[in-house]
mmCIF file of C-alpha atoms in Angstrom:
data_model
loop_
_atom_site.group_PDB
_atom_site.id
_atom_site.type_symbol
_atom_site.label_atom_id
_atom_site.label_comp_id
_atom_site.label_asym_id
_atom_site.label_seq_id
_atom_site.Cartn_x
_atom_site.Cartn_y
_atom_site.Cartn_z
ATOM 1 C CA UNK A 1 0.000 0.000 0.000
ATOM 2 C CA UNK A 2 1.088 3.632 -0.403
ATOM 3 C CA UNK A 3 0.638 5.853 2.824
ATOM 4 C CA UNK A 4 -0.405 9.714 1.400
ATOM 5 C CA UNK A 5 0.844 12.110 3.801
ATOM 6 C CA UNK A 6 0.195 15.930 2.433
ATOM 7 C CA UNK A 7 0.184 15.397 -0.784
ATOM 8 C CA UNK A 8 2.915 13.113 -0.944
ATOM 9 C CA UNK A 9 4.104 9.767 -1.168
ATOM 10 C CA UNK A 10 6.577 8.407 1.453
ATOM 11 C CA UNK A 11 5.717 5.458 2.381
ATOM 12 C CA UNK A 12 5.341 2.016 1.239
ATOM 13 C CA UNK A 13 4.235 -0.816 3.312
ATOM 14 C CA UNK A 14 3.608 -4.880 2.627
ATOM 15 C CA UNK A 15 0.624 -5.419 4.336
ATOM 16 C CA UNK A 16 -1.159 -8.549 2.357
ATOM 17 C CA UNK A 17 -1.583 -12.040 3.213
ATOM 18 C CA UNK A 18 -0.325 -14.649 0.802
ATOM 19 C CA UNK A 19 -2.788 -17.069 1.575
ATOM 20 C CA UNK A 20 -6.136 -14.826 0.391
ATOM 21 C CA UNK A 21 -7.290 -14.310 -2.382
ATOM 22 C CA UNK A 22 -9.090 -11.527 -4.204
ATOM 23 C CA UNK A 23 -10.216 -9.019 -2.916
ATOM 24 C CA UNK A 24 -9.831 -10.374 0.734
ATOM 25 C CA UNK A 25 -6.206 -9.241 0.859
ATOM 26 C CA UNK A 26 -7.398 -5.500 0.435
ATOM 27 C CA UNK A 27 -9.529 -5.993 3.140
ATOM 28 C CA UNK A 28 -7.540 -8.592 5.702
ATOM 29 C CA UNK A 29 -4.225 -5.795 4.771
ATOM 30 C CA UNK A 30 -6.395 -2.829 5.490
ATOM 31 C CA UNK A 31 -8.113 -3.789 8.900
ATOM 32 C CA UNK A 32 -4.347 -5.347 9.860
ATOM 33 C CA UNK A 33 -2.443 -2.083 9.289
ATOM 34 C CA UNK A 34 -4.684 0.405 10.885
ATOM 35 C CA UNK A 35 -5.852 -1.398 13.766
ATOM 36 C CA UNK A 36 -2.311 -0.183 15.402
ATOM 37 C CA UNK A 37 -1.932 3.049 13.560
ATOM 38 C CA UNK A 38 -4.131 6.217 13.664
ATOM 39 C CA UNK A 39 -6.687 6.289 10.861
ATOM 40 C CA UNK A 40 -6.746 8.809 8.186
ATOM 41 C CA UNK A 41 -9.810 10.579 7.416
ATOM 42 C CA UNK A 42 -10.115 9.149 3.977
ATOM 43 C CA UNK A 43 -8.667 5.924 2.404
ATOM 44 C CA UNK A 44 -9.177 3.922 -0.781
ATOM 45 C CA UNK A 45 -10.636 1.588 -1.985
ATOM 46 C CA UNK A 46 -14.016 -0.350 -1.224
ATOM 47 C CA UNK A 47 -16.289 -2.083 0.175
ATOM 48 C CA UNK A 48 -18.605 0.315 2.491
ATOM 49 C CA UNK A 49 -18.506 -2.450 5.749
ATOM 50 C CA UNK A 50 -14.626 -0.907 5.828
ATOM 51 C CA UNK A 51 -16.035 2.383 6.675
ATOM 52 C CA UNK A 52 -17.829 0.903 9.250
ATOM 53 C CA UNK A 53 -15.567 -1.811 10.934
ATOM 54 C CA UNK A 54 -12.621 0.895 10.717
ATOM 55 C CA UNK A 55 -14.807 3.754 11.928
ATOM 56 C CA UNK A 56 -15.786 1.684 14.732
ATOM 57 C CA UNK A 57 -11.708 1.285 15.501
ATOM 58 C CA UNK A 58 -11.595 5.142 16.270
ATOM 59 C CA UNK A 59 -13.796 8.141 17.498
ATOM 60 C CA UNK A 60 -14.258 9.513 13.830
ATOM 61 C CA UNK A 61 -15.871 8.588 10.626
ATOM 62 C CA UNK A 62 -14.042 6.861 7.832
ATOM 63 C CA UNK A 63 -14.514 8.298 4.582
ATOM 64 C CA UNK A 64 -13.818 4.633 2.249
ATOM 65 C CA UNK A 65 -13.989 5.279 -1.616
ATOM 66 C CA UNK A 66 -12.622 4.144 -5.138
ATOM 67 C CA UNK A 67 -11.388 7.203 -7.274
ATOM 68 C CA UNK A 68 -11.577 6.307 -10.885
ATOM 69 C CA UNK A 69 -9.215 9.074 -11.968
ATOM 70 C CA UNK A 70 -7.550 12.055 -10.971
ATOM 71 C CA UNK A 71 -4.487 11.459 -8.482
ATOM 72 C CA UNK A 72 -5.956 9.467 -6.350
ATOM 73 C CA UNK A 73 -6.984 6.810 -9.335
ATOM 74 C CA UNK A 74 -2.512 6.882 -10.249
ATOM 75 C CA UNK A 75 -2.038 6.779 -6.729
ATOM 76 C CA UNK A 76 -3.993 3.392 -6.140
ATOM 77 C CA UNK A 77 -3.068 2.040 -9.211
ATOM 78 C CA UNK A 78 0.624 2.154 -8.071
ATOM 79 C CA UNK A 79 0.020 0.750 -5.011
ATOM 80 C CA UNK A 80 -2.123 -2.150 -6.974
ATOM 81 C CA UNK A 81 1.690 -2.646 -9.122
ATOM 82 C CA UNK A 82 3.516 -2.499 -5.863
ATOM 83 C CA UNK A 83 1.709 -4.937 -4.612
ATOM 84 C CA UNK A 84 1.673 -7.607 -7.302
ATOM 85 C CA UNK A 85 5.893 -6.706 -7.616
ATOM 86 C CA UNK A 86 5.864 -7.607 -4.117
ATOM 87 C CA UNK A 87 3.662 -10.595 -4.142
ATOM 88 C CA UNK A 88 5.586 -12.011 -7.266
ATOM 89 C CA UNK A 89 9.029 -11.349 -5.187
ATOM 90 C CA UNK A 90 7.738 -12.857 -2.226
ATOM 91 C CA UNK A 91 6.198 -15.775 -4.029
ATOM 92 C CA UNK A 92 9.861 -16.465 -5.927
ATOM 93 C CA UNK A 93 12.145 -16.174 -2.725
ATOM 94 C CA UNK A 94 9.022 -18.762 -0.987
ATOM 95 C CA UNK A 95 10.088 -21.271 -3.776
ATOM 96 C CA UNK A 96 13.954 -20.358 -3.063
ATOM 97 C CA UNK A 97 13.322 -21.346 0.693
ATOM 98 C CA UNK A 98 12.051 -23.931 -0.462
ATOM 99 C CA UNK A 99 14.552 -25.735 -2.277
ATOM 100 C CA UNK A 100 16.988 -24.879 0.533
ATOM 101 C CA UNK A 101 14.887 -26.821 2.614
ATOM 102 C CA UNK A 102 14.578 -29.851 0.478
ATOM 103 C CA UNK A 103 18.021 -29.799 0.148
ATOM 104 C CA UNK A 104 19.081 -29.824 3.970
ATOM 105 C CA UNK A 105 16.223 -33.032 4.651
ATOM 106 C CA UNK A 106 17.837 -34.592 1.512
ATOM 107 C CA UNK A 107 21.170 -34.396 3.121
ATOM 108 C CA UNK A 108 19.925 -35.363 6.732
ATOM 109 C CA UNK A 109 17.992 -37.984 5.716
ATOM 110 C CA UNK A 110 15.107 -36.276 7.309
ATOM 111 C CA UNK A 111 11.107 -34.928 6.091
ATOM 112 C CA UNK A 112 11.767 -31.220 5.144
ATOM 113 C CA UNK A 113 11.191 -29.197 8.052
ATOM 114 C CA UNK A 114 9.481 -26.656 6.433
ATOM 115 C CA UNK A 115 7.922 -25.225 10.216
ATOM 116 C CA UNK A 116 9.961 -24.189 13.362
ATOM 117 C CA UNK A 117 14.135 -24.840 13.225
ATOM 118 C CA UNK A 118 15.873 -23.956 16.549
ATOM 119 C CA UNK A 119 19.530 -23.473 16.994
ATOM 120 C CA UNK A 120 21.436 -23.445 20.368
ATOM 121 C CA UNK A 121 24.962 -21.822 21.138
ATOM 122 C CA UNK A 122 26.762 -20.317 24.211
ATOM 123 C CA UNK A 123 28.423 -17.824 25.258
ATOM 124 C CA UNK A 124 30.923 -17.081 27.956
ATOM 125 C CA UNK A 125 34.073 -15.391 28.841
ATOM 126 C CA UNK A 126 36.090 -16.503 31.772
ATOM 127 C CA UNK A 127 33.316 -18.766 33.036
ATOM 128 C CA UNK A 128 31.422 -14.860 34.114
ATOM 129 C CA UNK A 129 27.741 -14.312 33.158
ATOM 130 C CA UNK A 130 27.823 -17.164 30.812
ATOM 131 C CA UNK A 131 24.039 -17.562 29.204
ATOM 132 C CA UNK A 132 22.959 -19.688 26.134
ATOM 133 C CA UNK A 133 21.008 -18.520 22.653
ATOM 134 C CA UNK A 134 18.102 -19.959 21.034
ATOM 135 C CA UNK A 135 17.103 -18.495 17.686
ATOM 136 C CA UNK A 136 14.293 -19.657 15.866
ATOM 137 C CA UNK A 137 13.623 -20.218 11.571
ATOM 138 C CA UNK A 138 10.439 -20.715 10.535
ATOM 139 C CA UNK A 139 10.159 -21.694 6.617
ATOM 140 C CA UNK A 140 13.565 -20.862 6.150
ATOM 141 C CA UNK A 141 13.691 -17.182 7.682
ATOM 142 C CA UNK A 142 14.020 -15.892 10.772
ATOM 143 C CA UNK A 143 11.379 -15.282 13.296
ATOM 144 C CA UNK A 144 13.002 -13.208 15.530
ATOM 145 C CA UNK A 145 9.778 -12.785 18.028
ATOM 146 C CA UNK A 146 10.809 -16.468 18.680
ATOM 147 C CA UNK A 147 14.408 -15.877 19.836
ATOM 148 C CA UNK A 148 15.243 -16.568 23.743
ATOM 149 C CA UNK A 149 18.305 -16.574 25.832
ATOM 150 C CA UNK A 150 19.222 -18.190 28.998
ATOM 151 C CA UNK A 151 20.748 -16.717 32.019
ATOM 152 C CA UNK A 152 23.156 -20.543 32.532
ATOM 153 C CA UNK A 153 22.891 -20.986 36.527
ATOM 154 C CA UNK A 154 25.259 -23.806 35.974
ATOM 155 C CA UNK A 155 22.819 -26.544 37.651
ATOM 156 C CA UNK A 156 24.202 -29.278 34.828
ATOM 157 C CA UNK A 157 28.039 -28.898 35.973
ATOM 158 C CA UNK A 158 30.816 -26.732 34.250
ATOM 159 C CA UNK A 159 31.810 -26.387 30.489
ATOM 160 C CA UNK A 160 29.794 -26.284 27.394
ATOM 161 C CA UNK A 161 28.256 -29.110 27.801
ATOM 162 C CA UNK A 162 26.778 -29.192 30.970
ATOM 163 C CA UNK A 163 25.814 -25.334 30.033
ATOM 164 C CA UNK A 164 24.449 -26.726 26.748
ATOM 165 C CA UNK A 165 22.297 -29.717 29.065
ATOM 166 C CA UNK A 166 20.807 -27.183 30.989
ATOM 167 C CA UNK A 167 19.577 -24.846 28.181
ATOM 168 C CA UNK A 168 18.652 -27.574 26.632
ATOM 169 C CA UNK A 169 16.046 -29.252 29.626
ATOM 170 C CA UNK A 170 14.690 -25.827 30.530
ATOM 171 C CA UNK A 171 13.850 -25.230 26.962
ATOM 172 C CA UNK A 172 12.194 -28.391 26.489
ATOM 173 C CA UNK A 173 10.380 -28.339 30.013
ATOM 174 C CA UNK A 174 7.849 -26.033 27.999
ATOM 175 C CA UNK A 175 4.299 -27.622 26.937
ATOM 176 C CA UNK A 176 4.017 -27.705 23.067
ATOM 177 C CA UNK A 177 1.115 -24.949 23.501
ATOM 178 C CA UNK A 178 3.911 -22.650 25.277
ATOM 179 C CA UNK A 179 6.412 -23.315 22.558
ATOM 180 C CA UNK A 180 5.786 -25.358 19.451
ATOM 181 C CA UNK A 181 8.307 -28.299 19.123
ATOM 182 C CA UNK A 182 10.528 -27.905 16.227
ATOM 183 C CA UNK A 183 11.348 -30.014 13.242
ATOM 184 C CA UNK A 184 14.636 -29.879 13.563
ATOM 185 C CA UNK A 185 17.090 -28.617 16.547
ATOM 186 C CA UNK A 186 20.271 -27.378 15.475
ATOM 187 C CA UNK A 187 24.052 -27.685 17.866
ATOM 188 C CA UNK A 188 26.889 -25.439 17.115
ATOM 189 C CA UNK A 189 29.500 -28.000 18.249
ATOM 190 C CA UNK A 190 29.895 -31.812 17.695
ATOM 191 C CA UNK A 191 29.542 -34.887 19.281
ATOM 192 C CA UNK A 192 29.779 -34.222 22.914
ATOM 193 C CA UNK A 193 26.868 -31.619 22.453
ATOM 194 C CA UNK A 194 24.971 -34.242 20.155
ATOM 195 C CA UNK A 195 25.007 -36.680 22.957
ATOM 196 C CA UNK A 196 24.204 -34.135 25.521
ATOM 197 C CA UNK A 197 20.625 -32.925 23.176
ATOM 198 C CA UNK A 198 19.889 -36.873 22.895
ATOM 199 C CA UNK A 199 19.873 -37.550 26.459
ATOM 200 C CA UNK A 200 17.674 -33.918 27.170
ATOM 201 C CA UNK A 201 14.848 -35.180 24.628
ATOM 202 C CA UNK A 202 15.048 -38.405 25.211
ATOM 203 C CA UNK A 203 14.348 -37.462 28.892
ATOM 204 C CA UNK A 204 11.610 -35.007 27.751
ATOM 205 C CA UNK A 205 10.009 -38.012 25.491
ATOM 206 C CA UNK A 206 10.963 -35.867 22.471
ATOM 207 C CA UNK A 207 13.576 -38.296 20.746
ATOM 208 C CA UNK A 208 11.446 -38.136 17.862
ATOM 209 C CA UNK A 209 12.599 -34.663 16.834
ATOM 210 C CA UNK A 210 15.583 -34.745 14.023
ATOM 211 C CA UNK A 211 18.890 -33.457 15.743
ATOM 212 C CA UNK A 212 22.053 -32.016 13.586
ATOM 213 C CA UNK A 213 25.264 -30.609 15.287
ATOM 214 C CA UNK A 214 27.526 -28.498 13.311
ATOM 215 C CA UNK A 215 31.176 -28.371 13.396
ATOM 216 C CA UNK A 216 33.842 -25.507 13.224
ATOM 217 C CA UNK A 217 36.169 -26.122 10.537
ATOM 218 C CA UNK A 218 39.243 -26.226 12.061
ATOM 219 C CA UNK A 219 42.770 -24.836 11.262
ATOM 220 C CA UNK A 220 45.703 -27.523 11.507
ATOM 221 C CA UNK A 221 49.702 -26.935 10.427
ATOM 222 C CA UNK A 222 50.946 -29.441 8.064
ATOM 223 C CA UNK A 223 55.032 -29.780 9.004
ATOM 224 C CA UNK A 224 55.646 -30.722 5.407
ATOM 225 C CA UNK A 225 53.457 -28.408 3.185
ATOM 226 C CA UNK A 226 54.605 -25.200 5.856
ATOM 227 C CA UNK A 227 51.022 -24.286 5.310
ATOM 228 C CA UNK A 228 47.917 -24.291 7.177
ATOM 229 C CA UNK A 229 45.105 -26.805 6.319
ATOM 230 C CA UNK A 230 41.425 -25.521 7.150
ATOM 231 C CA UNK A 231 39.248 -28.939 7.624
ATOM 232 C CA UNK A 232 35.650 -28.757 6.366
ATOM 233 C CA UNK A 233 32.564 -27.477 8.452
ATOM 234 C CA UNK A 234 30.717 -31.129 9.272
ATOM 235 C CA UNK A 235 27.958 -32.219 10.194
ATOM 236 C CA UNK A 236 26.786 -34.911 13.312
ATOM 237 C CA UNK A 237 23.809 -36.436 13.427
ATOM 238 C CA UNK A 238 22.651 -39.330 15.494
ATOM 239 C CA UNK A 239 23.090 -42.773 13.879
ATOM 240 C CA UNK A 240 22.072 -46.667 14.842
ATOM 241 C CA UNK A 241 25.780 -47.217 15.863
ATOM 242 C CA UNK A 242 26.528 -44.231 16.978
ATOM 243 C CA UNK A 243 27.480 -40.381 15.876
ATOM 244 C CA UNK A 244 27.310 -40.438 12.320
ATOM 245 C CA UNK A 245 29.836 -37.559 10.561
ATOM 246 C CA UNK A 246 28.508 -35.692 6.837
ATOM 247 C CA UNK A 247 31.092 -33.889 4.882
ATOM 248 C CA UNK A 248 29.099 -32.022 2.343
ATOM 249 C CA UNK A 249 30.473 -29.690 -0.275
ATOM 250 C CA UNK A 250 31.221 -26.625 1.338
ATOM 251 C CA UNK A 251 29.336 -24.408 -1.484
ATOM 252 C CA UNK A 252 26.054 -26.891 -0.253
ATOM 253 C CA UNK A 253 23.249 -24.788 -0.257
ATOM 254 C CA UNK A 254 21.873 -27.268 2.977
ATOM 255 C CA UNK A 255 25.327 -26.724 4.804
ATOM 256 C CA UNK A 256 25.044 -23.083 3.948
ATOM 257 C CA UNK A 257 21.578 -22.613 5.518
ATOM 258 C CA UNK A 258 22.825 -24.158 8.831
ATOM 259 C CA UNK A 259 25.920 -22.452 8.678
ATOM 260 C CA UNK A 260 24.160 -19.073 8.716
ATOM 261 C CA UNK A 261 21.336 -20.059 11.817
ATOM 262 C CA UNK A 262 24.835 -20.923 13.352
ATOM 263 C CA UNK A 263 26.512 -17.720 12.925
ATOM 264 C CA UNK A 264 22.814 -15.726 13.678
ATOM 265 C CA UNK A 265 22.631 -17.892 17.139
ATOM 266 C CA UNK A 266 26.258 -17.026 18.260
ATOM 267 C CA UNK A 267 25.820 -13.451 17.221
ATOM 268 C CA UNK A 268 22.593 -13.396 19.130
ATOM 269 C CA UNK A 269 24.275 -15.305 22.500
ATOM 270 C CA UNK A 270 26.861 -12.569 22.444
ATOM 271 C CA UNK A 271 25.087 -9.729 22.605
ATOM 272 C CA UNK A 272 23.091 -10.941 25.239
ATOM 273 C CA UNK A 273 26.640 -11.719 26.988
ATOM 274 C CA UNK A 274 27.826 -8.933 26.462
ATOM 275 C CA UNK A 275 24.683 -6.804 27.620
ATOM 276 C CA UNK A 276 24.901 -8.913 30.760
ATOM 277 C CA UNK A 277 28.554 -8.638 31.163
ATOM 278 C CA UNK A 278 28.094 -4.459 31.187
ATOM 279 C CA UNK A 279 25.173 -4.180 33.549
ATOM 280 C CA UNK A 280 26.873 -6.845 36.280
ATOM 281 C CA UNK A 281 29.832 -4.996 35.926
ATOM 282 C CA UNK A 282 27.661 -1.305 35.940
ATOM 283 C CA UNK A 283 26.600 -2.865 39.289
ATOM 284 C CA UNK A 284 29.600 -3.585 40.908
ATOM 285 C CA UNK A 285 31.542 -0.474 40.441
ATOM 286 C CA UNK A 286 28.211 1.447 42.250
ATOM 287 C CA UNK A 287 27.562 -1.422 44.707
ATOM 288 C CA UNK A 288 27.793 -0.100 48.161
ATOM 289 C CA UNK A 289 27.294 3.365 48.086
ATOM 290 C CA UNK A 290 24.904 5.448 50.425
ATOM 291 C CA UNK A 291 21.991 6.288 49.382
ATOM 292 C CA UNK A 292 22.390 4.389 45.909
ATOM 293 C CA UNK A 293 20.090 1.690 46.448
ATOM 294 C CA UNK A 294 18.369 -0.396 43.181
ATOM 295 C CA UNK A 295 16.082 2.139 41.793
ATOM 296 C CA UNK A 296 17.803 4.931 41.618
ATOM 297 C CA UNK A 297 20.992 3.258 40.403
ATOM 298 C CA UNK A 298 18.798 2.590 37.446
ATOM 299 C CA UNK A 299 17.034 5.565 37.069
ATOM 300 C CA UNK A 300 21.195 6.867 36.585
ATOM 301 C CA UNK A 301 21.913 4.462 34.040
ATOM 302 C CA UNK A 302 18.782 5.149 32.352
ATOM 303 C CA UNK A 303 18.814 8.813 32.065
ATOM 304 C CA UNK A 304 22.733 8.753 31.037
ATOM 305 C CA UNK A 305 22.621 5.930 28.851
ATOM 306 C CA UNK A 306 25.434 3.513 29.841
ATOM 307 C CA UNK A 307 28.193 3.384 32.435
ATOM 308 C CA UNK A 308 30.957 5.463 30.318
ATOM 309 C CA UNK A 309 28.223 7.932 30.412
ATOM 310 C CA UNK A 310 27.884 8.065 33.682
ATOM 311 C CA UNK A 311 31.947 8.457 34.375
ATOM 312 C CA UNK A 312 32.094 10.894 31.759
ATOM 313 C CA UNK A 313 29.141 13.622 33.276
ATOM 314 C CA UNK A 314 30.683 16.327 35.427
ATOM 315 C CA UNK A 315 29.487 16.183 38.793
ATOM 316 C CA UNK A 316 27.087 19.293 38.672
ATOM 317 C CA UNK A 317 25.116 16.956 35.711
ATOM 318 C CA UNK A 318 25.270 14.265 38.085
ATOM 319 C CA UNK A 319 23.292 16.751 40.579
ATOM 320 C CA UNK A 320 21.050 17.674 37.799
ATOM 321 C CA UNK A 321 20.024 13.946 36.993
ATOM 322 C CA UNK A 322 16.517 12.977 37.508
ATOM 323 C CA UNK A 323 16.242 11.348 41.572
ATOM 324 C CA UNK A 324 19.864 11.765 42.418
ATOM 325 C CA UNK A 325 20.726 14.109 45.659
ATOM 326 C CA UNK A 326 23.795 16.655 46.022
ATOM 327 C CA UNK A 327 25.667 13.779 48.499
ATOM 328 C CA UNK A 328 24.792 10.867 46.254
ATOM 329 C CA UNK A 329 26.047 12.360 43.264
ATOM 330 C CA UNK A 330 29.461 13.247 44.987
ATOM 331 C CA UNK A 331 29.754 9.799 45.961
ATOM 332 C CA UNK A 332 29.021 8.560 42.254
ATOM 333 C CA UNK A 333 31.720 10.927 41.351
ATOM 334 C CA UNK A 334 34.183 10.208 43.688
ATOM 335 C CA UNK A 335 34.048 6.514 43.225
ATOM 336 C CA UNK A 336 33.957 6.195 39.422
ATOM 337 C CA UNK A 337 36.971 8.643 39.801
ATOM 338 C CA UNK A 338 38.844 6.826 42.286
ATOM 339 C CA UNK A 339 38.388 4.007 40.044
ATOM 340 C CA UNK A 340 39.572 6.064 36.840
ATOM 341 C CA UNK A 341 42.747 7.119 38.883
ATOM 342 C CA UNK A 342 43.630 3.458 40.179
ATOM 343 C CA UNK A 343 43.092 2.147 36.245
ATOM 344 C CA UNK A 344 45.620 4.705 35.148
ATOM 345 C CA UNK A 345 48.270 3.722 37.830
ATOM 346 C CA UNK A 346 48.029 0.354 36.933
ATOM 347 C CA UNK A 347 48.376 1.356 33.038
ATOM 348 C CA UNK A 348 51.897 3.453 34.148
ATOM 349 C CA UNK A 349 55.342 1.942 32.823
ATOM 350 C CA UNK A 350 56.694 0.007 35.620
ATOM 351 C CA UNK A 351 53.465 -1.573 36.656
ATOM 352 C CA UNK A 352 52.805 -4.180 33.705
#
């Protein structure tokens, strides 16, 4: 649809279902859009019950109409052509996904999981704040509103796999109408985490859903060549005797699909790590002082933005900030300062 703002043009949105057809789209795409934006005080094109379902969705009357020509007749028409272009492109890269899909069961040995595909990684950095990723494909793209992390409380023992065990049994401790099961759950890692996903749905009475673990490629020396050799990116599935190891071609559009939910899961565990990481360690540096307590220590963060925000305000804008108190801010000050000064002293030649 186009969105007419005085007199002009800016916007363009994709708001049609695939599934309808005819002249249901107009109407499933109109109701959809403005029920969570403001409604204009005219809008093309028919039938009349739009007037009166969207009129009823605010406190003034909705003008609906169909020009036949004039600007407003061009202007629909182009959204008609923007439409179709954008049905035709969706339709194409639908077929694309497709493929991909048929592909990957082909080379699993698996039904094409054309649904929900979840992939699992962790992240951690000196065993502090470590928390685990799930990201979530459905039909080949992302579905973001599906992603979820895990703050790891390290119930499962140490290392990635009891990390990955853990994510793993609190994930799957969820009733199908709470999360749908997937067709396919995805490891970044290789046998040990394989074994570790059989046991969880196994115990869960889930063993029934197809499980793939992806391996790094790896960088060895070879002594003779005076090269480095880069092994393939593999893949571990579970077998009747065992782990069973696929080497694909590496240009395979399968391996290529998993290779990118693996590298959109560790992305996605690291920023939460990382998030983590800054507000435990926002925490600690302003544990303890007077007058500081929970709320207002976020109500600081919050109004400056971040931590480095916070050391870098002079102290009168520390006075100025929204709840803070001429002693409290002096206190913020000093410590972050103190801090600042002992960072630098350890930084000075002699002290490496």
């Amino acid at each position: 649809e186009l969105i007419a703002r005085a007199g002009a043009l800016p916007q363009v949105q994709d708001a049609f279902d695939h599934d309808l057809s005819g002249g249901a789209w107009i109407a499933s795409g109109l109701l959809s859009f403005f029920a969570v934006l403001l409604l204009p005080r005219q809008l093309p094109p028919d039938p009349r019950a739009l007037s009166q379902v969207l009129g009823g969705m605010c406190r003034h009357a909705v003008q609906v109409r169909q020009p036949t020509r004039g600007p407003e007749a061009s202007a629909v028409k182009m959204a008609m052509q923007n439409a179709e272009l954008l049905l035709r492109e969706a339709l194409a890269t639908d077929e694309a996904h497709e493929q991909v899909l048929a592909r990957l069961a082909s080379l699993l040995g698996i039904p094409v999981p054309r649904g929900r595909i979840e992939a699992y990684d962790m992240s951690t950095f000196q065993a502090d704040a470590t928390v685990g990723a799930m990201v979530v494909f459905v039909r080949g793209r992302p579905e973001k509103r599906s992603y979820r992390t895990f703050a790891v409380r390290g119930t499962e023992g140490p290392g990635d796999v009891g990390m990955m065990r853990e994510v793993l049994q609190r994930r799957f401790a969820h009733a199908p109408d709470e999360m749908p099961l997937p067709d396919l759950v995805l490891l970044d890692g290789g046998e040990a985490q394989l074994a570790v996903a059989i046991a969880a749905l196994g115990d869960a009475g889930l063993s029934r859903i197809p499980l793939v673990a992806l391996a790094k490629s790896r960088v060895t020396d070879d002594a003779k060549a005076q090269a480095a050799i880069h092994s393939p990116e593999r893949l571990v599935v579970p077998g009747p005797d065992g782990p069973r190891h696929i080497v694909p071609p590496q240009h395979d559009d399968g391996l290529r699909f998993l290779m990118r939910m693996r590298d959109e899961v560790h992305r996605f565990a690291i920023t939460f790590h990382r998030k983590r990481r800054a507000r435990k360690e926002s925490g600690s540096l302003l544990d303890g002082l007077p007058g500081l307590g929970r709320k207002r220590r976020t109500a600081l963060l919050r109004h400056f933005g971040s931590l480095a925000a916070v050391r870098a305000a002079t102290l009168e804008e520390l006075r100025q900030a929204a709840g803070m108190t001429a002693p409290v801010a002096e206190a913020v000050y000093a410590r972050l300062h103190a801090t600042d000064a002992s960072e630098a002293a350890n930084r000075a030649p002699g002290n490496a």
